[in-house]
């Protein structure tokens, strides 16, 4: 967020036309827009004042996936992939790298604005910037602090993406309750469920386990209820 309180969005795409279109749309929504022509320039412009990143997957130099991986080492700001690559494998790679959403080209202007607003809203609600009270939720050595937007495991701070944080918080707040992939998708993404969403949920569960568990193959926190879904015990 800039000094005037406007949301800052960084758009990285090697197509000047795409960058200009996205800029015009977001300026109309009151955002400040930074533009990058490639992955390296995107990383050079990235800082803690950026509220949202929109990355093309295929760019010269560093790909959007590589940029996302670098960004996740220093920020939890939401990342939206904007790309012509629509294979499920490509989406899985994007989510595994820490991306929050995926929008295929060609896209409708209304859909882009809707995704941007949704990601920014989730980011600030779950970061705790719109909350005044402190809430701590625990499960063994796992602690989720919604005021500081912080997750600790055995005294170690764990950096999560917004989607990961929201998913974990939902299950920690309702320990023992089993959530199906459909329920998780509809509650976390806020979109109607479709058959490929199972894979999307599985990728995020796998990422959470890699970050939280001593042994992701034998999870202590995020359990699987076979044939039913996932829960925090």
Coordinates of C-alpha atoms in Angstrom, one line a residue, residues 136-140 142-144 163-180 183-185 187-188 205 221-223 229-233:
X136 CA -4.8 -17.5 19.1
X137 CA -5.7 -21.0 17.9
X138 CA -3.6 -24.0 18.8
X139 CA -3.2 -27.6 18.0
X140 CA -0.4 -29.2 20.0
X142 CA 1.0 -25.4 16.3
X143 CA -0.2 -21.9 16.9
X144 CA -2.2 -19.6 14.6
X163 CA -4.7 -19.4 0.7
X164 CA -2.6 -21.7 2.9
X165 CA -3.2 -19.5 6.0
X166 CA -6.9 -19.3 5.4
X167 CA -7.2 -23.1 4.9
X168 CA -5.2 -23.8 8.0
X169 CA -7.1 -21.3 10.1
X170 CA -10.4 -22.8 9.1
X171 CA -9.4 -26.3 10.2
X172 CA -7.6 -25.1 13.4
X173 CA -10.7 -23.1 14.4
X174 CA -12.8 -26.3 14.0
X175 CA -10.4 -29.0 15.2
X176 CA -11.7 -32.5 14.5
X177 CA -14.2 -31.4 11.9
X178 CA -13.6 -33.1 8.5
X179 CA -13.6 -30.9 5.5
X180 CA -14.2 -32.4 2.1
X183 CA -16.2 -27.7 1.1
X184 CA -12.6 -26.4 1.4
X185 CA -12.6 -25.1 -2.2
X187 CA -15.2 -21.8 1.5
X188 CA -11.5 -20.8 0.8
X205 CA -2.7 -29.4 1.5
X221 CA -1.3 -31.8 12.3
X222 CA -3.2 -32.0 9.0
X223 CA -4.8 -35.5 9.0
X229 CA -11.5 -35.1 3.5
X230 CA -9.0 -33.4 5.8
X231 CA -9.0 -32.2 9.4
X232 CA -6.7 -30.8 12.1
X233 CA -6.6 -33.3 15.0

